[in-house]
Short mmCIF file of C-alpha atoms and ligand atoms in Angstrom, two decimals:
data_model
loop_
_atom_site.label_atom_id
_atom_site.label_comp_id
_atom_site.label_asym_id
_atom_site.label_seq_id
_atom_site.Cartn_x
_atom_site.Cartn_y
_atom_site.Cartn_z
CA MET K 1 -7.34 5.54 -7.66
CA THR K 2 -7.37 3.40 -10.81
CA PRO K 3 -10.42 3.97 -13.30
CA SER K 4 -12.62 1.01 -14.53
CA ASP K 5 -13.19 0.59 -18.17
CA VAL K 6 -16.71 -0.41 -16.78
CA LYS K 7 -19.27 2.54 -16.11
CA ALA K 8 -22.67 2.42 -14.24
CA THR K 9 -25.53 3.73 -15.60
CA LEU K 10 -28.20 5.02 -13.29
CA SER K 11 -31.54 5.17 -14.81
CA PHE K 12 -35.31 6.55 -13.77
CA SER K 13 -38.55 4.81 -14.29
CA ASP K 14 -39.72 8.76 -14.90
CA GLY K 15 -38.02 9.28 -18.19
CA SER K 16 -35.33 11.42 -16.64
CA PRO K 17 -31.92 11.13 -18.62
CA SER K 18 -29.79 8.31 -17.27
CA ILE K 19 -26.49 8.85 -16.45
CA GLU K 20 -23.29 7.45 -16.45
CA LEU K 21 -21.18 7.21 -13.19
CA PRO K 22 -17.37 6.49 -13.40
CA ILE K 23 -16.43 3.22 -11.33
CA TYR K 24 -12.75 3.05 -9.83
CA LYS K 25 -10.58 0.03 -8.85
CA GLY K 26 -8.68 -0.19 -5.57
CA THR K 27 -5.88 -2.65 -5.55
CA ILE K 28 -8.04 -5.22 -3.88
CA GLY K 29 -12.00 -5.08 -2.25
CA PRO K 30 -14.77 -4.26 -4.00
CA ASP K 31 -15.05 -1.29 -6.80
CA VAL K 32 -16.77 1.72 -6.11
CA ILE K 33 -19.41 3.72 -8.22
CA ASP K 34 -18.38 7.73 -8.47
CA ILE K 35 -21.14 9.67 -7.41
CA ARG K 36 -19.46 12.96 -6.34
CA LYS K 37 -21.57 14.66 -9.46
CA LEU K 38 -24.54 12.73 -9.11
CA TYR K 39 -26.42 15.44 -7.14
CA ALA K 40 -24.89 18.21 -9.89
CA GLN K 41 -26.71 15.93 -12.42
CA THR K 42 -29.58 15.06 -11.36
CA GLY K 43 -30.35 17.10 -7.87
CA LYS K 44 -30.25 13.58 -6.24
CA PHE K 45 -29.11 12.27 -3.41
CA THR K 46 -27.53 9.06 -2.38
CA TYR K 47 -29.41 7.29 0.49
CA ASP K 48 -27.35 4.77 3.23
CA PRO K 49 -27.64 5.57 6.85
CA GLY K 50 -24.84 3.84 8.54
CA PHE K 51 -22.68 3.57 5.56
CA LEU K 52 -23.69 -0.12 4.50
CA SER K 53 -22.58 1.08 0.92
CA THR K 54 -20.37 4.00 1.23
CA ALA K 55 -16.94 4.38 0.76
CA SER K 56 -16.31 7.35 2.34
CA CYS K 57 -12.82 7.85 1.17
CA ASN K 58 -9.85 6.23 -0.66
CA SER K 59 -7.11 4.78 1.92
CA SER K 60 -3.94 2.68 1.60
CA ILE K 61 -3.82 1.69 5.30
CA THR K 62 -5.67 -1.19 6.31
CA TYR K 63 -7.83 -3.95 4.79
CA ILE K 64 -10.43 -5.61 6.08
CA ASP K 65 -12.40 -9.37 3.67
CA GLY K 66 -15.06 -9.71 5.73
CA ASP K 67 -15.94 -12.65 4.24
CA LYS K 68 -12.81 -14.59 3.82
CA GLY K 69 -11.73 -13.33 7.96
CA GLU K 70 -8.61 -11.83 6.49
CA LEU K 71 -6.59 -8.29 8.22
CA LEU K 72 -4.19 -6.60 6.33
CA TYR K 73 -1.86 -3.85 7.83
CA ARG K 74 -0.65 -2.10 4.86
CA GLY K 75 -0.97 -5.59 2.95
CA TYR K 76 0.77 -7.20 6.16
CA PRO K 77 -1.70 -9.87 7.36
CA ILE K 78 -2.33 -9.41 11.19
CA GLU K 79 -1.40 -13.17 11.90
CA GLN K 80 2.13 -12.32 10.72
CA LEU K 81 2.38 -8.97 12.76
CA ALA K 82 1.14 -10.03 15.82
CA GLU K 83 3.78 -12.87 15.53
CA HIS K 84 6.75 -10.84 14.79
CA CYS K 85 6.68 -7.64 14.84
CA ASP K 86 5.81 -5.30 18.19
CA PHE K 87 3.19 -2.77 18.42
CA LEU K 88 5.94 0.29 18.14
CA GLU K 89 7.06 -1.36 14.73
CA THR K 90 3.15 -1.81 13.67
CA CYS K 91 2.51 2.07 14.55
CA TYR K 92 5.48 2.94 12.17
CA LEU K 93 4.11 0.67 9.27
CA LEU K 94 1.04 2.39 9.66
CA LEU K 95 2.35 5.36 9.90
CA TYR K 96 4.73 5.86 7.68
CA GLY K 97 3.81 2.57 5.09
CA GLU K 98 7.00 0.30 5.91
CA LEU K 99 8.61 -1.51 8.28
CA PRO K 100 11.01 -0.17 9.80
CA ASN K 101 14.30 -1.85 9.76
CA ALA K 102 16.92 -2.09 12.73
CA ALA K 103 18.01 1.37 12.58
CA GLN K 104 14.77 3.25 11.92
CA LYS K 105 13.25 0.98 14.83
CA LYS K 106 15.93 2.05 17.31
CA GLU K 107 15.05 5.42 16.40
CA PHE K 108 11.19 5.55 16.17
CA ASP K 109 11.30 4.19 19.59
CA ALA K 110 13.52 6.61 21.23
CA ARG K 111 11.46 9.17 19.93
CA VAL K 112 8.46 7.53 21.50
CA THR K 113 10.20 6.77 24.49
CA HIS K 114 11.04 10.43 25.02
CA HIS K 115 7.63 11.81 24.72
CA THR K 116 6.23 9.50 27.52
CA MET K 117 6.35 12.01 30.23
CA VAL K 118 2.81 14.51 30.17
CA ASN K 119 3.54 17.98 31.48
CA GLU K 120 3.15 18.37 34.98
CA GLN K 121 0.29 20.31 35.10
CA MET K 122 -2.16 17.23 33.35
CA GLN K 123 -2.44 16.22 36.73
CA PHE K 124 -4.10 18.90 38.38
CA PHE K 125 -6.62 18.95 35.39
CA LEU K 126 -6.91 15.17 36.12
CA ARG K 127 -7.72 16.25 39.66
CA GLY K 128 -10.47 17.98 38.62
CA PHE K 129 -12.47 14.78 37.91
CA ARG K 130 -14.60 12.84 40.19
CA ARG K 131 -12.63 9.44 41.63
CA ASP K 132 -15.16 7.56 40.48
CA ALA K 133 -15.34 8.59 36.87
CA HIS K 134 -15.28 6.67 33.92
CA PRO K 135 -11.78 6.64 32.76
CA MET K 136 -13.18 7.09 29.34
CA ALA K 137 -14.83 10.00 30.12
CA VAL K 138 -11.86 11.27 31.73
CA LEU K 139 -9.78 10.04 28.61
CA THR K 140 -12.05 11.95 26.44
CA GLY K 141 -10.71 15.06 28.93
CA LEU K 142 -7.05 14.57 28.70
CA VAL K 143 -6.69 13.52 25.08
CA GLY K 144 -8.47 16.89 24.38
CA GLY K 145 -7.27 18.68 27.67
CA MET K 146 -3.61 18.25 25.26
CA SER K 147 -4.78 20.91 22.66
CA ALA K 148 -4.00 22.92 25.47
CA PHE K 149 -1.09 21.96 26.71
CA TYR K 150 0.98 21.04 23.70
CA HIS K 151 0.53 24.24 21.16
CA ASP K 152 2.93 23.64 18.91
CA SER K 153 1.79 20.81 17.57
CA THR K 154 -1.81 22.27 17.00
CA ASP K 155 -2.04 22.99 13.04
CA ILE K 156 -3.08 20.16 11.72
CA ASN K 157 -1.87 21.38 7.86
CA ASN K 158 1.07 21.88 9.18
CA PRO K 159 3.48 18.18 8.58
CA GLN K 160 5.78 19.22 11.31
CA HIS K 161 3.14 19.66 13.94
CA ARG K 162 1.23 16.68 12.56
CA GLU K 163 4.32 14.68 13.14
CA ILE K 164 5.31 15.80 16.05
CA SER K 165 1.29 15.47 18.09
CA ALA K 166 1.24 12.15 16.10
CA ILE K 167 4.79 11.19 18.31
CA ARG K 168 3.62 13.18 21.65
CA LEU K 169 0.04 11.00 21.44
CA ILE K 170 1.13 7.44 20.90
CA ALA K 171 3.97 7.94 23.61
CA LYS K 172 1.52 10.00 26.06
CA MET K 173 -1.32 8.05 26.18
CA PRO K 174 -0.09 4.90 28.55
CA THR K 175 0.86 7.83 30.72
CA LEU K 176 -2.83 9.36 30.34
CA VAL K 177 -4.71 5.61 30.87
CA ALA K 178 -2.30 5.04 33.85
CA MET K 179 -2.55 8.10 35.48
CA ALA K 180 -6.84 7.65 34.90
CA TYR K 181 -6.58 4.42 36.91
CA LYS K 182 -4.52 5.32 39.16
CA TYR K 183 -6.44 8.38 40.36
CA SER K 184 -9.38 6.12 40.88
CA VAL K 185 -7.93 4.03 42.91
CA GLY K 186 -6.34 6.37 45.33
CA GLN K 187 -2.81 5.98 44.21
CA PRO K 188 -0.04 7.99 43.50
CA TYR K 189 1.19 8.42 39.79
CA ILE K 190 3.69 6.66 38.54
CA TYR K 191 6.06 8.36 35.96
CA PRO K 192 7.27 6.61 33.39
CA LYS K 193 10.77 4.80 32.94
CA ASN K 194 12.41 4.97 29.87
CA SER K 195 14.65 2.19 30.13
CA LEU K 196 11.22 -0.34 29.48
CA SER K 197 9.53 -1.25 26.41
CA TYR K 198 6.41 0.57 25.10
CA THR K 199 4.12 -2.29 26.91
CA ALA K 200 6.36 -3.43 29.81
CA ASN K 201 6.40 0.55 30.76
CA PHE K 202 2.68 0.68 30.63
CA LEU K 203 2.02 -2.04 32.63
CA ARG K 204 4.79 -0.66 35.40
CA MET K 205 2.88 2.63 35.39
CA MET K 206 -0.20 0.81 36.10
CA PHE K 207 1.17 -1.47 38.44
CA ALA K 208 3.99 -0.20 40.53
CA THR K 209 3.56 1.67 43.83
CA PRO K 210 6.37 4.32 45.15
CA CYS K 211 6.46 1.35 48.08
CA GLU K 212 6.91 -1.44 45.64
CA GLU K 213 8.60 -1.58 42.06
CA TYR K 214 6.81 -3.92 39.19
CA GLU K 215 8.49 -6.44 37.81
CA PRO K 216 7.08 -7.13 33.98
CA ASN K 217 6.42 -10.57 33.06
CA ASP K 218 7.28 -10.92 29.55
CA VAL K 219 4.20 -13.50 28.71
CA LEU K 220 1.96 -10.67 29.99
CA VAL K 221 3.66 -7.99 28.16
CA ARG K 222 4.02 -9.69 25.04
CA ALA K 223 -0.17 -10.27 25.04
CA LEU K 224 -1.09 -6.85 26.11
CA ASP K 225 1.48 -5.42 22.98
CA ARG K 226 -0.79 -8.26 20.78
CA ILE K 227 -3.78 -6.70 22.21
CA PHE K 228 -2.46 -3.54 21.21
CA ILE K 229 -1.17 -4.35 17.65
CA LEU K 230 -4.57 -6.12 17.26
CA HIS K 231 -6.25 -3.06 18.14
CA ALA K 232 -4.28 -0.32 16.16
CA ASP K 233 -6.31 -0.44 12.94
CA HIS K 234 -9.30 -1.41 11.82
CA GLU K 235 -10.33 0.58 8.85
CA GLN K 236 -13.34 3.29 8.38
CA ASN K 237 -15.08 2.08 11.64
CA ALA K 238 -17.49 4.74 13.94
CA SER K 239 -14.02 6.33 15.39
CA THR K 240 -12.36 6.61 12.73
CA SER K 241 -14.53 7.86 11.08
CA THR K 242 -15.20 10.69 13.99
CA VAL K 243 -11.46 11.36 13.62
CA ARG K 244 -11.76 12.15 10.19
CA LEU K 245 -15.03 13.83 9.67
CA CYS K 246 -13.71 15.80 13.12
CA GLY K 247 -10.47 16.42 11.52
CA SER K 248 -12.00 17.88 8.12
CA SER K 249 -13.17 21.01 9.56
CA GLY K 250 -9.21 21.57 9.71
CA THR K 251 -9.62 21.34 14.12
CA ASN K 252 -6.16 20.69 15.86
CA PRO K 253 -4.95 16.75 15.80
CA PHE K 254 -5.72 16.62 19.60
CA ALA K 255 -8.93 17.32 19.38
CA ALA K 256 -10.04 15.23 16.43
CA ILE K 257 -8.60 12.48 18.59
CA ALA K 258 -10.40 13.04 21.55
CA ALA K 259 -13.16 13.27 19.37
CA GLY K 260 -12.53 9.22 18.07
CA VAL K 261 -12.28 8.71 22.04
CA ALA K 262 -15.98 9.53 22.53
CA CYS K 263 -16.71 7.83 20.16
CA LEU K 264 -14.97 4.62 21.13
CA TRP K 265 -16.82 4.60 24.13
CA GLY K 266 -19.60 3.21 22.54
CA PRO K 267 -20.79 -0.55 23.77
CA ALA K 268 -21.58 -1.36 19.75
CA HIS K 269 -17.55 -0.13 19.17
CA GLY K 270 -14.94 -0.67 21.88
CA GLY K 271 -16.99 -0.55 24.66
CA ALA K 272 -18.23 -3.96 23.67
CA ASN K 273 -15.07 -5.48 25.44
CA GLU K 274 -16.31 -4.32 29.11
CA ALA K 275 -19.90 -5.07 28.06
CA CYS K 276 -18.55 -8.62 27.03
CA LEU K 277 -16.94 -9.23 30.51
CA ASN K 278 -20.39 -7.74 32.31
CA MET K 279 -22.27 -10.46 30.72
CA LEU K 280 -20.15 -13.22 31.38
CA GLU K 281 -19.82 -11.90 34.89
CA GLU K 282 -23.26 -11.85 34.67
CA ILE K 283 -24.06 -15.15 33.44
CA GLN K 284 -21.57 -16.90 35.77
CA ARG K 285 -23.56 -14.74 38.60
CA MET K 286 -27.08 -16.81 36.78
CA GLY K 287 -25.28 -20.47 37.60
CA GLY K 288 -22.32 -20.80 34.88
CA VAL K 289 -22.48 -23.10 32.00
CA ALA K 290 -25.78 -24.61 33.14
CA LYS K 291 -27.20 -20.81 32.48
CA ILE K 292 -25.72 -20.43 28.48
CA GLY K 293 -29.07 -21.94 26.99
CA GLU K 294 -31.35 -19.88 29.10
CA PHE K 295 -28.98 -16.27 28.29
CA ILE K 296 -29.15 -17.81 24.07
CA ALA K 297 -33.19 -18.26 24.45
CA LYS K 298 -33.28 -14.36 25.84
CA VAL K 299 -30.07 -12.90 23.22
CA LYS K 300 -32.79 -15.00 20.15
CA ASP K 301 -35.73 -13.52 21.52
CA LYS K 302 -36.04 -10.05 19.73
CA ASN K 303 -38.35 -8.17 22.63
CA SER K 304 -35.39 -8.80 25.05
CA GLY K 305 -33.02 -6.70 23.93
CA VAL K 306 -30.37 -8.76 24.61
CA ARG K 307 -27.27 -9.35 22.39
CA LEU K 308 -24.52 -11.92 22.68
CA MET K 309 -21.76 -9.27 23.19
CA GLY K 310 -18.28 -10.14 21.75
CA PHE K 311 -20.15 -12.02 19.14
CA GLY K 312 -21.33 -10.13 15.05
CA HIS K 313 -19.60 -7.46 13.25
CA ARG K 314 -20.03 -5.12 10.44
CA VAL K 315 -17.44 -5.99 8.13
CA TYR K 316 -16.38 -9.62 8.92
CA LYS K 317 -19.25 -12.08 8.12
CA ASN K 318 -16.40 -15.18 9.43
CA TYR K 319 -14.22 -15.55 12.78
CA ASP K 320 -12.56 -12.08 13.72
CA PRO K 321 -8.94 -12.92 12.58
CA ARG K 322 -8.70 -11.11 15.73
CA ALA K 323 -10.42 -13.49 18.16
CA LYS K 324 -8.58 -16.26 16.70
CA LEU K 325 -5.01 -14.83 18.12
CA MET K 326 -6.92 -13.55 21.00
CA ARG K 327 -8.06 -16.95 21.73
CA GLU K 328 -4.44 -18.40 21.39
CA THR K 329 -2.55 -15.25 23.45
CA CYS K 330 -5.85 -16.41 26.12
CA HIS K 331 -4.53 -19.66 26.77
CA GLU K 332 -1.42 -18.28 26.64
CA VAL K 333 -1.98 -15.75 29.65
CA LEU K 334 -4.23 -18.11 31.63
CA GLY K 335 -1.81 -21.05 31.65
CA GLU K 336 1.28 -18.80 32.43
CA LEU K 337 -0.57 -17.46 36.04
CA GLY K 338 -2.21 -20.58 36.75
CA LEU K 339 -5.62 -19.97 35.66
CA GLY K 340 -6.31 -22.75 33.20
CA ASN K 341 -8.99 -23.39 35.10
CA ASP K 342 -10.51 -19.90 35.18
CA PRO K 343 -14.44 -19.98 35.40
CA LEU K 344 -15.01 -17.28 33.02
CA PHE K 345 -12.80 -18.26 30.13
CA LYS K 346 -14.39 -21.86 30.42
CA LEU K 347 -17.48 -20.55 30.40
CA ALA K 348 -16.50 -18.30 27.24
CA MET K 349 -15.76 -21.36 25.16
CA GLU K 350 -18.61 -23.04 26.25
CA LEU K 351 -20.56 -19.98 25.00
CA GLU K 352 -18.35 -19.95 21.68
CA LYS K 353 -19.30 -23.31 21.21
CA ILE K 354 -22.72 -22.86 21.32
CA ALA K 355 -23.40 -19.96 19.68
CA LEU K 356 -20.85 -21.53 16.53
CA GLU K 357 -23.62 -24.15 16.17
CA ASP K 358 -26.42 -22.18 16.90
CA GLU K 359 -28.80 -21.56 13.56
CA TYR K 360 -29.76 -18.37 14.96
CA PHE K 361 -26.02 -17.10 14.70
CA VAL K 362 -25.16 -19.34 12.43
CA ALA K 363 -27.67 -17.74 9.60
CA ARG K 364 -26.89 -14.00 10.21
CA LYS K 365 -22.92 -15.08 10.19
CA LEU K 366 -22.24 -14.10 14.11
CA TYR K 367 -18.76 -14.97 14.55
CA PRO K 368 -16.85 -13.83 17.97
CA ASN K 369 -15.20 -11.16 17.44
CA VAL K 370 -11.80 -9.04 19.08
CA ASP K 371 -13.65 -8.03 22.30
CA PHE K 372 -15.16 -11.79 22.89
CA TYR K 373 -11.79 -12.29 24.49
CA SER K 374 -9.27 -9.56 24.80
CA GLY K 375 -11.50 -8.86 28.08
CA ILE K 376 -10.63 -12.39 29.69
CA VAL K 377 -6.91 -11.32 28.80
CA GLN K 378 -6.93 -8.02 30.49
CA ARG K 379 -8.78 -9.03 33.53
CA ALA K 380 -6.32 -11.70 34.06
CA ILE K 381 -3.60 -9.31 33.60
CA GLY K 382 -4.98 -7.36 36.50
CA ILE K 383 -6.58 -4.45 34.46
CA PRO K 384 -10.36 -3.44 35.85
CA VAL K 385 -12.61 -3.91 33.98
CA SER K 386 -13.70 -0.60 33.40
CA LEU K 387 -10.28 0.54 32.28
CA PHE K 388 -10.54 -1.74 29.03
CA THR K 389 -12.18 1.04 26.15
CA ALA K 390 -9.10 3.13 27.38
CA ILE K 391 -6.69 0.32 26.37
CA PHE K 392 -8.63 -0.21 23.32
CA ALA K 393 -8.31 4.22 22.97
CA LEU K 394 -4.42 3.83 23.42
CA ALA K 395 -4.20 0.75 21.18
CA ARG K 396 -6.00 3.01 18.29
CA THR K 397 -4.72 6.03 18.23
CA VAL K 398 -1.54 5.06 16.23
CA GLY K 399 -4.81 4.45 13.67
CA TRP K 400 -6.55 6.93 13.72
CA ILE K 401 -3.36 9.65 13.52
CA ALA K 402 -2.39 7.48 10.53
CA GLN K 403 -6.01 7.74 9.01
CA LEU K 404 -6.19 11.55 9.58
CA ASN K 405 -2.74 12.64 8.16
CA GLU K 406 -3.37 10.13 5.17
CA MET K 407 -6.75 12.95 4.91
CA ILE K 408 -5.12 15.93 4.90
CA GLY K 409 -2.30 15.00 2.52
CA ASP K 410 -4.95 13.45 -0.05
CA PRO K 411 -5.93 16.15 -2.82
CA GLU K 412 -9.35 15.28 -3.16
CA TYR K 413 -9.85 15.63 0.73
CA LYS K 414 -12.74 18.39 1.70
CA ILE K 415 -14.86 19.00 5.25
CA GLY K 416 -17.02 15.90 5.75
CA ARG K 417 -20.80 17.21 5.06
CA PRO K 418 -23.20 14.45 4.47
CA ARG K 419 -26.58 15.64 3.14
CA GLN K 420 -30.01 14.24 4.37
CA LEU K 421 -33.37 13.05 2.98
CA PHE K 422 -35.98 15.68 4.76
CA VAL K 423 -38.75 14.40 6.35
CA GLY K 424 -40.06 16.80 8.75
CA SER K 425 -42.78 19.48 8.71
CA PRO K 426 -42.17 21.40 5.59
CA LYS K 427 -42.47 25.43 5.74
CA ARG K 428 -44.96 26.86 7.98
CA ASP K 429 -45.71 29.81 10.19
CA VAL K 430 -45.33 30.25 13.62
CA LYS K 431 -48.91 31.29 15.57
CA PRO K 432 -48.75 33.76 18.76
CA LEU K 433 -48.33 31.75 21.68
CA ALA K 434 -52.11 32.42 22.42
CA GLN K 435 -53.44 30.95 19.23
CA ARG K 436 -51.06 27.47 19.86
CA GLY K 437 -53.44 24.57 20.67
N1 CMC Q 501 -26.20 -11.30 19.03
C1 CMC Q 501 -27.50 -11.25 18.76
N2 CMC Q 501 -27.71 -11.24 17.62
C2 CMC Q 501 -27.14 -10.26 16.70
C3 CMC Q 501 -25.70 -9.71 17.07
C4 CMC Q 501 -25.52 -9.93 18.32
N3 CMC Q 501 -23.97 -9.55 19.29
N4 CMC Q 501 -24.80 -8.96 16.19
C5 CMC Q 501 -26.25 -8.68 15.29
N5 CMC Q 501 -26.87 -9.91 15.50
C6 CMC Q 501 -28.62 -9.70 14.74
C7 CMC Q 501 -29.29 -8.64 14.98
O1 CMC Q 501 -30.69 -9.13 15.52
C8 CMC Q 501 -29.97 -8.97 13.12
O2 CMC Q 501 -30.50 -9.91 13.63
P1 CMC Q 501 -31.84 -9.60 12.20
O3 CMC Q 501 -31.65 -9.94 11.13
O4 CMC Q 501 -32.51 -10.94 12.52
O5 CMC Q 501 -32.60 -8.44 12.92
C9 CMC Q 501 -28.58 -9.72 12.61
O6 CMC Q 501 -27.90 -10.10 14.07
C10 CMC Q 501 -28.21 -8.25 11.65
O7 CMC Q 501 -27.75 -7.41 12.82
P2 CMC Q 501 -27.20 -5.77 12.64
O8 CMC Q 501 -26.83 -4.98 13.77
O9 CMC Q 501 -28.11 -5.40 11.54
O10 CMC Q 501 -25.47 -6.06 12.32
P3 CMC Q 501 -24.68 -4.93 12.38
O11 CMC Q 501 -23.52 -4.63 11.11
O12 CMC Q 501 -25.31 -3.52 12.20
O13 CMC Q 501 -23.80 -4.67 13.73
C11 CMC Q 501 -22.67 -5.04 15.45
C12 CMC Q 501 -22.97 -4.86 14.15
C13 CMC Q 501 -21.00 -5.42 16.09
C14 CMC Q 501 -23.16 -3.52 16.20
C15 CMC Q 501 -23.53 -5.68 16.25
O14 CMC Q 501 -22.87 -7.59 15.49
C16 CMC Q 501 -23.38 -6.24 17.78
O15 CMC Q 501 -24.21 -5.09 18.27
N6 CMC Q 501 -22.63 -6.98 18.20
C17 CMC Q 501 -22.44 -6.83 19.67
C18 CMC Q 501 -21.13 -6.00 20.29
C19 CMC Q 501 -20.06 -6.43 19.80
O16 CMC Q 501 -19.51 -7.12 20.23
N7 CMC Q 501 -19.66 -4.92 19.43
C20 CMC Q 501 -17.93 -5.03 18.91
C21 CMC Q 501 -17.51 -5.47 17.59
S1 CMC Q 501 -15.68 -5.45 17.48
C22 CMC Q 501 -14.80 -4.27 18.06
C23 CMC Q 501 -14.97 -3.30 16.75
O17 CMC Q 501 -14.32 -2.85 16.00
O18 CMC Q 501 -15.35 -1.94 17.49
#
């Protein structure tokens, strides 16, 4: 962190002495005011629920400029990565800071590929779940359960353990997601096949059966690979902050990543892709494009509790750059599958057009986010809606790991322990039961 020549001065209207706070500069983005000594110097905390103005760490992994609609992984624009790289190259970049050269790529791909199988015992663990369990419930359990299967990679303070757990998690997530899917539809699990790419392998584990081989279609493989790239990291979002906070206690990497999976499940975060597709289907049932006006009116009515899913973002106050890429992929996939007239896609495009012109959305800078189109792509590929968030978790795993490893390697890292503004009852005495009103 580079100290700035400028300092912040905090003064109080009650005559308490003012204090000077250091400011640090990042390489890009807003400066930060260092308040670490604030409590020691003033006896006061800062108050920032939802972390609207708080940088919880310093990081060199992902940068977002929400006003410009820009997303960089290790300095590289997401548009260039989506065009020139595959998901495993992106994983390498996020984990190690640089894009791999040809030899490094070959070696990394081979390492990940040779860890795709899961301990055979895990299928018996999976069988303990109800078949109609939500895949995110299953995935939270399976990822947490990995700590009970891979004892040689559970010491978060050991760099070798962190490295092997990273490879295992990235490699095994597709296998676990596909197993959760196969279990839910009552089909036998399909084991990974090492001759296929990461993403083609996942599609095969999803859609092949022992009776019928699945021939991966290049356009669909590339589309899903792009979904993985676009979801691989997104700086200090809710699930990543959860992983960091969970890992800050020194727990094992599998437990920390399971916490991230659990957090991602929420509809305001990773669950939005599922919620968005359910919303589009609901509008379609109501009457489709003709009913958009009615639906938008509901969204604008604060009492309805209805939000336009796939719109709005805490950080992007411009078009989410991932949404632009996903929109493009959506056209490619629907074209490839001969679904160019897909009613949900048409509905989504019409909804987007109307929302982008509507004063309510314009004034609040609400633009489509990545989830607005990713659900349509996944549905076209044949992925069931309830599995969308699990696919997001699969892709985000590398980001969570990179962020966790960065935190552990940071000499300033401490257990995360936010403070509070207490507004409950002051100290009082317990009355005997008979005297309580
Ligand atoms: N539909 C209607 N109104 C909205 C929406 C929406 N999707 N999003 C925000 N608003 C309104 C909100 O009612 C508020 O209006 P007002 O100022 O009049 O009270 C204003 O916009 C600001 O909203 P906010 O809740 O303070 O914004 P936030 O930054 O806390 O929330 C968000 C961000 C993503 C939770 C929210 O935009 C939302 O719920 N969107 C729908 C869910 C969604 O698509 N989530 C996926 C995020 S992208 C995937 C990921 O990275 O996880």
